[in-house]
Short mmCIF file of N, CA, C and O in Angstrom, two decimals:
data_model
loop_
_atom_site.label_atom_id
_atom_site.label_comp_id
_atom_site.label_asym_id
_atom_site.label_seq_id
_atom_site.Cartn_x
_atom_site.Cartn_y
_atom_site.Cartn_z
N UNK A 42 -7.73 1.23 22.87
CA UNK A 42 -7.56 2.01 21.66
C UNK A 42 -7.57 1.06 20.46
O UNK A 42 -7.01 -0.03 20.43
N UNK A 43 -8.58 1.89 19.04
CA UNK A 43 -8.28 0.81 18.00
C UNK A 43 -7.52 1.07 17.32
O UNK A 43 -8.04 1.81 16.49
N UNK A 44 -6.53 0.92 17.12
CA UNK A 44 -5.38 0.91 16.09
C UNK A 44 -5.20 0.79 14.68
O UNK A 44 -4.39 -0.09 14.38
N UNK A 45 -5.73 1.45 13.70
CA UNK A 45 -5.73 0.62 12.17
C UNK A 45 -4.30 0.19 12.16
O UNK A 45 -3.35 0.78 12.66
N UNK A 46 -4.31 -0.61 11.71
CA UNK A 46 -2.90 -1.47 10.94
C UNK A 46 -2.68 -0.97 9.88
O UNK A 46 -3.47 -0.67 8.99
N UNK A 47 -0.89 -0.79 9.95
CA UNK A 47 -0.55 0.28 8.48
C UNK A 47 0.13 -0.73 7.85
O UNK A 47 0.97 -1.31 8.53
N UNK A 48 -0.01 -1.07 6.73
CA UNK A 48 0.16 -2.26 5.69
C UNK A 48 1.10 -2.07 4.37
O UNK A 48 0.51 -1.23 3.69
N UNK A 49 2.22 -2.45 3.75
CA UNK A 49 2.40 -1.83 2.98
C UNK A 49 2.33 -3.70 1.94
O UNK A 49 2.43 -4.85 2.37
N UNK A 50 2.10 -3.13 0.43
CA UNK A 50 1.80 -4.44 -0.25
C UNK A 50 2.23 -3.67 -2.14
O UNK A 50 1.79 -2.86 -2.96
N UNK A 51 3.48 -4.73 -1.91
CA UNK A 51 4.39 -4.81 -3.28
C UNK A 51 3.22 -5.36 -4.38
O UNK A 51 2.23 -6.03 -4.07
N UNK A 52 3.60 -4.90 -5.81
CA UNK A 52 2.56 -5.46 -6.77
C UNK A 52 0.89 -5.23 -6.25
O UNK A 52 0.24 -6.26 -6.10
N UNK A 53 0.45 -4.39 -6.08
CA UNK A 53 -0.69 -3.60 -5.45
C UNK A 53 -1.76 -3.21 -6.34
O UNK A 53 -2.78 -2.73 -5.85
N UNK A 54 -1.62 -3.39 -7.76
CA UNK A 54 -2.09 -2.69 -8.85
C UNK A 54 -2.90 -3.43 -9.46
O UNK A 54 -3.66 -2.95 -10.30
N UNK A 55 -2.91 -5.01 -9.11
CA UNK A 55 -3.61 -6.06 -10.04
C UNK A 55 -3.41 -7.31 -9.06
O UNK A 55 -2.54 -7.60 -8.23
N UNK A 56 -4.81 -8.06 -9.58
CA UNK A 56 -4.34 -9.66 -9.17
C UNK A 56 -4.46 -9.47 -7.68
O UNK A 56 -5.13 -8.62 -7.08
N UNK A 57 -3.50 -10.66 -7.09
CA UNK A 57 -3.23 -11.53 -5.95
C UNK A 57 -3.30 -9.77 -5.16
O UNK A 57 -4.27 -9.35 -4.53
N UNK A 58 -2.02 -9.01 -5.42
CA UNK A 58 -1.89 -8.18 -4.61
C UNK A 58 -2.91 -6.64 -4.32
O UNK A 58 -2.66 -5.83 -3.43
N UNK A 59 -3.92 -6.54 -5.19
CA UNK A 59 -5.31 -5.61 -5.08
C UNK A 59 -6.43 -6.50 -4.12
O UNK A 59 -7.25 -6.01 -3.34
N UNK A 60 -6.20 -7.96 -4.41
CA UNK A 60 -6.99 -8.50 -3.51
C UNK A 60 -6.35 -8.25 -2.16
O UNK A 60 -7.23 -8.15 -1.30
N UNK A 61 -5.25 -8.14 -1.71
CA UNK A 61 -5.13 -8.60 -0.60
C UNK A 61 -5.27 -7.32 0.23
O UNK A 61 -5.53 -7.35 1.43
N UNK A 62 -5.05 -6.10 -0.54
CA UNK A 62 -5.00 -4.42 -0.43
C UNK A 62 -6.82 -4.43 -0.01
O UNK A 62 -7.39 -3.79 0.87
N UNK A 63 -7.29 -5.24 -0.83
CA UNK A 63 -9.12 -5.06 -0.63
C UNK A 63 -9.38 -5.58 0.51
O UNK A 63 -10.34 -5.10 1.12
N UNK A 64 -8.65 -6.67 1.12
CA UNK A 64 -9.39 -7.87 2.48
C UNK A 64 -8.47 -6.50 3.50
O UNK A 64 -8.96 -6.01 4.52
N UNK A 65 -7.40 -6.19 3.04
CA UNK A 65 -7.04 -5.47 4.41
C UNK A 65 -7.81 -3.91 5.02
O UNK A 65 -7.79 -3.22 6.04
N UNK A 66 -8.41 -3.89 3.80
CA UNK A 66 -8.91 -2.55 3.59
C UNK A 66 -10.68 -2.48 4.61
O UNK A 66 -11.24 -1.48 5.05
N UNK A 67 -11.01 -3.55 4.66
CA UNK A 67 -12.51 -4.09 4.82
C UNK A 67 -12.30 -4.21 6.71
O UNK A 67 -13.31 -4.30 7.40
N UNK A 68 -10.81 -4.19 7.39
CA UNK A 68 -10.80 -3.86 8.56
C UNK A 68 -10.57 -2.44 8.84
O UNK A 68 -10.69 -2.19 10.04
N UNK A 69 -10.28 -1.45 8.11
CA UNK A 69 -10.06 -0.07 8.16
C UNK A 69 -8.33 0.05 8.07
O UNK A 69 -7.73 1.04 8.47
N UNK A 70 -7.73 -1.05 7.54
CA UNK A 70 -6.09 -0.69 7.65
C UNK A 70 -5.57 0.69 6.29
O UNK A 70 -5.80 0.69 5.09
N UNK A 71 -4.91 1.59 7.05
CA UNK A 71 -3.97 2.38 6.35
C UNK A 71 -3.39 1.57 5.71
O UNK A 71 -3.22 0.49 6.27
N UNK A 72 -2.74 1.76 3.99
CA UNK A 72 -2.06 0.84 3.06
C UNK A 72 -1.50 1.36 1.88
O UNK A 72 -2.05 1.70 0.83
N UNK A 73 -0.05 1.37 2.31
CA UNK A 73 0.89 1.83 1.41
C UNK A 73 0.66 1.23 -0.40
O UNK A 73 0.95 0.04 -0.51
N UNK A 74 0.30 1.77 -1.46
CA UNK A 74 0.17 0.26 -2.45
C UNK A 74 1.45 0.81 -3.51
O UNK A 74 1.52 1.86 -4.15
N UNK A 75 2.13 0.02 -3.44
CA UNK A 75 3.35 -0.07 -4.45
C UNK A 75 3.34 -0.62 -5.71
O UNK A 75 3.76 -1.77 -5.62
N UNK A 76 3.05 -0.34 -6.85
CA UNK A 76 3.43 -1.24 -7.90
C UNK A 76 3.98 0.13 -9.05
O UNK A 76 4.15 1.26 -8.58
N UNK A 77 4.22 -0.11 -10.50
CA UNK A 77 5.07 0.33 -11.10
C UNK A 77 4.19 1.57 -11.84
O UNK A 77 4.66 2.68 -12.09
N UNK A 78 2.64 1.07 -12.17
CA UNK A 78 1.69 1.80 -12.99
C UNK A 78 0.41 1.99 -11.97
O UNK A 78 -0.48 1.31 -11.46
N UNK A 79 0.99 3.67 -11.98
CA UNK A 79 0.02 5.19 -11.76
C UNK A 79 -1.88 4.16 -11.57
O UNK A 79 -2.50 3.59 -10.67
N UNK A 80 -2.06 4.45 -13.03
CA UNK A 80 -3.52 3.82 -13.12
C UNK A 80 -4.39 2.98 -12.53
O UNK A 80 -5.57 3.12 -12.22
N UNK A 81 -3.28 1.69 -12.37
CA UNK A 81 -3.90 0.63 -11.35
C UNK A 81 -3.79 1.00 -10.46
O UNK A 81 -4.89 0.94 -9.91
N UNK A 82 -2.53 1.74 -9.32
CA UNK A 82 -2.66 2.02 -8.38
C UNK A 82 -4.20 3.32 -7.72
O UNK A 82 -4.92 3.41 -6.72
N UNK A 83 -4.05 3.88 -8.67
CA UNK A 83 -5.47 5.07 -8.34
C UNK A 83 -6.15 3.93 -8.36
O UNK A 83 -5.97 3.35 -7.29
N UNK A 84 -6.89 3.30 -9.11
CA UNK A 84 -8.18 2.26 -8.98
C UNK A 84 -8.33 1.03 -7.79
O UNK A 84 -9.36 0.48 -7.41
N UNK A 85 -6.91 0.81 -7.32
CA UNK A 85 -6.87 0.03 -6.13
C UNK A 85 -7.46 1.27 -5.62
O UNK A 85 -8.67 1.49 -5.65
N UNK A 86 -6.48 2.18 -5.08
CA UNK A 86 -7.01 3.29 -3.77
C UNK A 86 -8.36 3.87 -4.10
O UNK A 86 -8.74 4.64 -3.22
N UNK A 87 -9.15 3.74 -5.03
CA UNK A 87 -10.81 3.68 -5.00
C UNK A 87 -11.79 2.78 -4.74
O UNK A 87 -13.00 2.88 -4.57
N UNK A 88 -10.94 1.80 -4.73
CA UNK A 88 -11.29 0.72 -3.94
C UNK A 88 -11.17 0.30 -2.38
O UNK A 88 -12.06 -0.31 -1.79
N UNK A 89 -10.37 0.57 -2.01
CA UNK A 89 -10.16 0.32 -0.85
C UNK A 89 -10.66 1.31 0.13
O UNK A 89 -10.90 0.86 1.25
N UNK A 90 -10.95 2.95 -0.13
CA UNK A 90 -11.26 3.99 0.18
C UNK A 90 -12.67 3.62 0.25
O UNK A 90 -13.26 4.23 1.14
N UNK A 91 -13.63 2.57 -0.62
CA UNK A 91 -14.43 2.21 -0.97
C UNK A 91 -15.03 1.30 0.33
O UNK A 91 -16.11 1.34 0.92
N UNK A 92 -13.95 0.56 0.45
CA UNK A 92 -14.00 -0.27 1.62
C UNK A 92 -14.05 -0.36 3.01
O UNK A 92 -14.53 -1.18 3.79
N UNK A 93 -13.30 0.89 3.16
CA UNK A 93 -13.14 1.43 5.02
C UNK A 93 -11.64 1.58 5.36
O UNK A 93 -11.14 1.73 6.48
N UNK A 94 -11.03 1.49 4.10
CA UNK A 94 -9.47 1.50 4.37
C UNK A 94 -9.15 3.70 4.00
O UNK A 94 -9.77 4.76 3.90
N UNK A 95 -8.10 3.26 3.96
CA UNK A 95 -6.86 4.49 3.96
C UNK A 95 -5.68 4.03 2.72
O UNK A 95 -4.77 3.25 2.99
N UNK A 96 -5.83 4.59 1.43
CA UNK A 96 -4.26 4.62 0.65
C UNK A 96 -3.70 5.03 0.51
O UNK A 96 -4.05 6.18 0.77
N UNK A 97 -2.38 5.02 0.06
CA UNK A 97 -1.61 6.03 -0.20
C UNK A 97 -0.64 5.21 -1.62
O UNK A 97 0.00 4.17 -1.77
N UNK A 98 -1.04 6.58 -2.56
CA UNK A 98 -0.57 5.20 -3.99
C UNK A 98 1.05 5.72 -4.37
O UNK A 98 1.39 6.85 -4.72
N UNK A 99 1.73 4.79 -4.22
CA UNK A 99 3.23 5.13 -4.54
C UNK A 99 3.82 4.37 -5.67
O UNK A 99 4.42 3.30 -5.56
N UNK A 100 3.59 5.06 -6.77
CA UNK A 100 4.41 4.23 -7.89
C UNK A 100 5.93 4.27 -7.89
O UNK A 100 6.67 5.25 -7.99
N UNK A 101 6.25 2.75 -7.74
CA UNK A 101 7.58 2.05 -6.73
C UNK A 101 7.71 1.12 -8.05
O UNK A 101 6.76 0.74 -8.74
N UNK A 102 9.22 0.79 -8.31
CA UNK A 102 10.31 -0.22 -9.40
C UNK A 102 10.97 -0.99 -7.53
O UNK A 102 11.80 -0.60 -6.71
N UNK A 103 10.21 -1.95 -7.58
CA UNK A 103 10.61 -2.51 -6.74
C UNK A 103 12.10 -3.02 -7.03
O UNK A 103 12.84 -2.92 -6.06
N UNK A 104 12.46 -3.34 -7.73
CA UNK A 104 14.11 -3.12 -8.61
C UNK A 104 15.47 -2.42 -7.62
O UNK A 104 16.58 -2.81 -7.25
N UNK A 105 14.67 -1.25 -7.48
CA UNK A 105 15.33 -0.23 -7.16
C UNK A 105 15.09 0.31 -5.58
O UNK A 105 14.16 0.99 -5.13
N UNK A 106 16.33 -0.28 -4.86
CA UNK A 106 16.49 -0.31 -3.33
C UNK A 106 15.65 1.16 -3.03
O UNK A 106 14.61 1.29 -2.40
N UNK A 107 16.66 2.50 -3.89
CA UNK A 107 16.34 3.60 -3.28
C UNK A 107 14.87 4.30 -3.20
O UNK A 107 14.51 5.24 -2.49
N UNK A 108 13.89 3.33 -4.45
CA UNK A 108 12.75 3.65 -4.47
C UNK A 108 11.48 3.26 -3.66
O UNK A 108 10.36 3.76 -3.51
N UNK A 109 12.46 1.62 -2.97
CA UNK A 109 11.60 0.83 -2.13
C UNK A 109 12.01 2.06 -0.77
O UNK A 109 11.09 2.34 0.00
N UNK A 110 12.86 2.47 -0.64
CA UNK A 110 13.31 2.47 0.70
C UNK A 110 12.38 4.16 0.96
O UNK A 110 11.88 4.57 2.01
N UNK A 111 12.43 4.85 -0.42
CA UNK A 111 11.29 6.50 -0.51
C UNK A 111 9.92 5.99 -0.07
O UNK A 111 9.14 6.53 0.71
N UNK A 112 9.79 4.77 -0.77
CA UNK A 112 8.35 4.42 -0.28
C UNK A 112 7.69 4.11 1.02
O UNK A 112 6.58 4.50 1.40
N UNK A 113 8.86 3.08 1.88
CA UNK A 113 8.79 3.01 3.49
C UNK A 113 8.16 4.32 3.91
O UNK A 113 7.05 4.61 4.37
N UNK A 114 9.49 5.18 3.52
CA UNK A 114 9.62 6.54 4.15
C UNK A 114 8.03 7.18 4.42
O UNK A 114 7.43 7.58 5.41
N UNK A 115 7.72 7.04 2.97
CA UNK A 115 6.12 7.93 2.53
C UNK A 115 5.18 7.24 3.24
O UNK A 115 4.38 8.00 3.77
N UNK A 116 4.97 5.96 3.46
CA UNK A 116 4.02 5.46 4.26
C UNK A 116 4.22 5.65 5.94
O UNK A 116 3.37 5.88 6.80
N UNK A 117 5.24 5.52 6.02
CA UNK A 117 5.66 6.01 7.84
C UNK A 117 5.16 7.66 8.19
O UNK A 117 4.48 8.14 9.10
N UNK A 118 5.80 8.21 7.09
CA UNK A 118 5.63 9.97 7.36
C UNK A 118 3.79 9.82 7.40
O UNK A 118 3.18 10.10 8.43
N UNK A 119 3.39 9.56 6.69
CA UNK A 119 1.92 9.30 6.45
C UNK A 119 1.05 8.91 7.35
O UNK A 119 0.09 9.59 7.71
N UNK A 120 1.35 7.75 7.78
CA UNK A 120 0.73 6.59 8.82
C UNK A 120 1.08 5.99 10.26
O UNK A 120 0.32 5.67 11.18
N UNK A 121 2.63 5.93 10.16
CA UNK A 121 2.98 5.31 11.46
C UNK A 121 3.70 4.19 11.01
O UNK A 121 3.45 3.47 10.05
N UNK A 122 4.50 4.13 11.71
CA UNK A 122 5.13 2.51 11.67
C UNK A 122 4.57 1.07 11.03
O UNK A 122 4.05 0.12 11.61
N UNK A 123 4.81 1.22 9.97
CA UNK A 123 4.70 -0.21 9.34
C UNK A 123 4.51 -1.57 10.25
O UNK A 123 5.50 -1.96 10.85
N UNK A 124 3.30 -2.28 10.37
CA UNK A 124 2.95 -3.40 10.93
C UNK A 124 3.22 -4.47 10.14
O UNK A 124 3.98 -5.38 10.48
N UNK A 125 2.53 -4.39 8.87
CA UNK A 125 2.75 -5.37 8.10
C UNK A 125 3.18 -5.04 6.79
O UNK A 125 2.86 -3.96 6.30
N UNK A 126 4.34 -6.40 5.74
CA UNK A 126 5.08 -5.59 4.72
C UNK A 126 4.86 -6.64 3.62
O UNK A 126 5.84 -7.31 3.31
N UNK A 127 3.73 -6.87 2.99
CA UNK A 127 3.75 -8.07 1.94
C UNK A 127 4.01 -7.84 0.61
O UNK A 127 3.34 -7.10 -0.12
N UNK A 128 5.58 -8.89 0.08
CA UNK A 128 5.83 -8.84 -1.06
C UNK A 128 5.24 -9.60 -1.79
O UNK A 128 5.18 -10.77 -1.42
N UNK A 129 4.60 -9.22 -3.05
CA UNK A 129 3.73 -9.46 -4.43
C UNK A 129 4.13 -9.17 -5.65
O UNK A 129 3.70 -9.58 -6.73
N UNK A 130 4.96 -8.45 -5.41
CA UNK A 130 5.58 -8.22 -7.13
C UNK A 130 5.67 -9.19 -7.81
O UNK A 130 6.03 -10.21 -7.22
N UNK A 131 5.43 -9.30 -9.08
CA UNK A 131 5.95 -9.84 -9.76
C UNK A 131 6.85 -9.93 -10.58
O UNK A 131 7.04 -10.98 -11.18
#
């Protein structure tokens, strides 16, 4: 069985962390993308949708335990058990 890998990646919206949302995306991984602003996040997940991936865009204040912890939630209910969890925020 092939398994996509469900990915979740802090700071998702720009930079270091859209790249890394793009390389994971290019194996077909499901990918939670967290950062603070709506906009970038839609344009990552057109990207990556672009790519062979799966998004799911959750505008997340990484700040804020209870918002990181809604976001887990939304990508699990969504996808499955979190494989991989890379922090990028800045």
């Amino acid at each position: 069985m092939n398994k996509s890998r469900v990915v979740v990646i802090t700071g998702a919206s720009a930079g270091v962390g859209r790249a890394t949302a793009r390389a994971f995306a290019k194996g077909g991984a499901h990918i939670g993308l967290l950062a603070r602003g709506r906009d970038g996040l839609e344009a990552a997940r057109q990207e990556i949708e672009a790519a062979g991936g799966k998004a799911l865009v959750l505008p997340t204040d990484v700040s804020s335990a209870e918002q990181v912890e809604a976001a887990a939630e939304a990508v699990e209910k969504s996808y499955g058990p979190i494989d991989i969890w890379i922090n990028n925020a800045m």
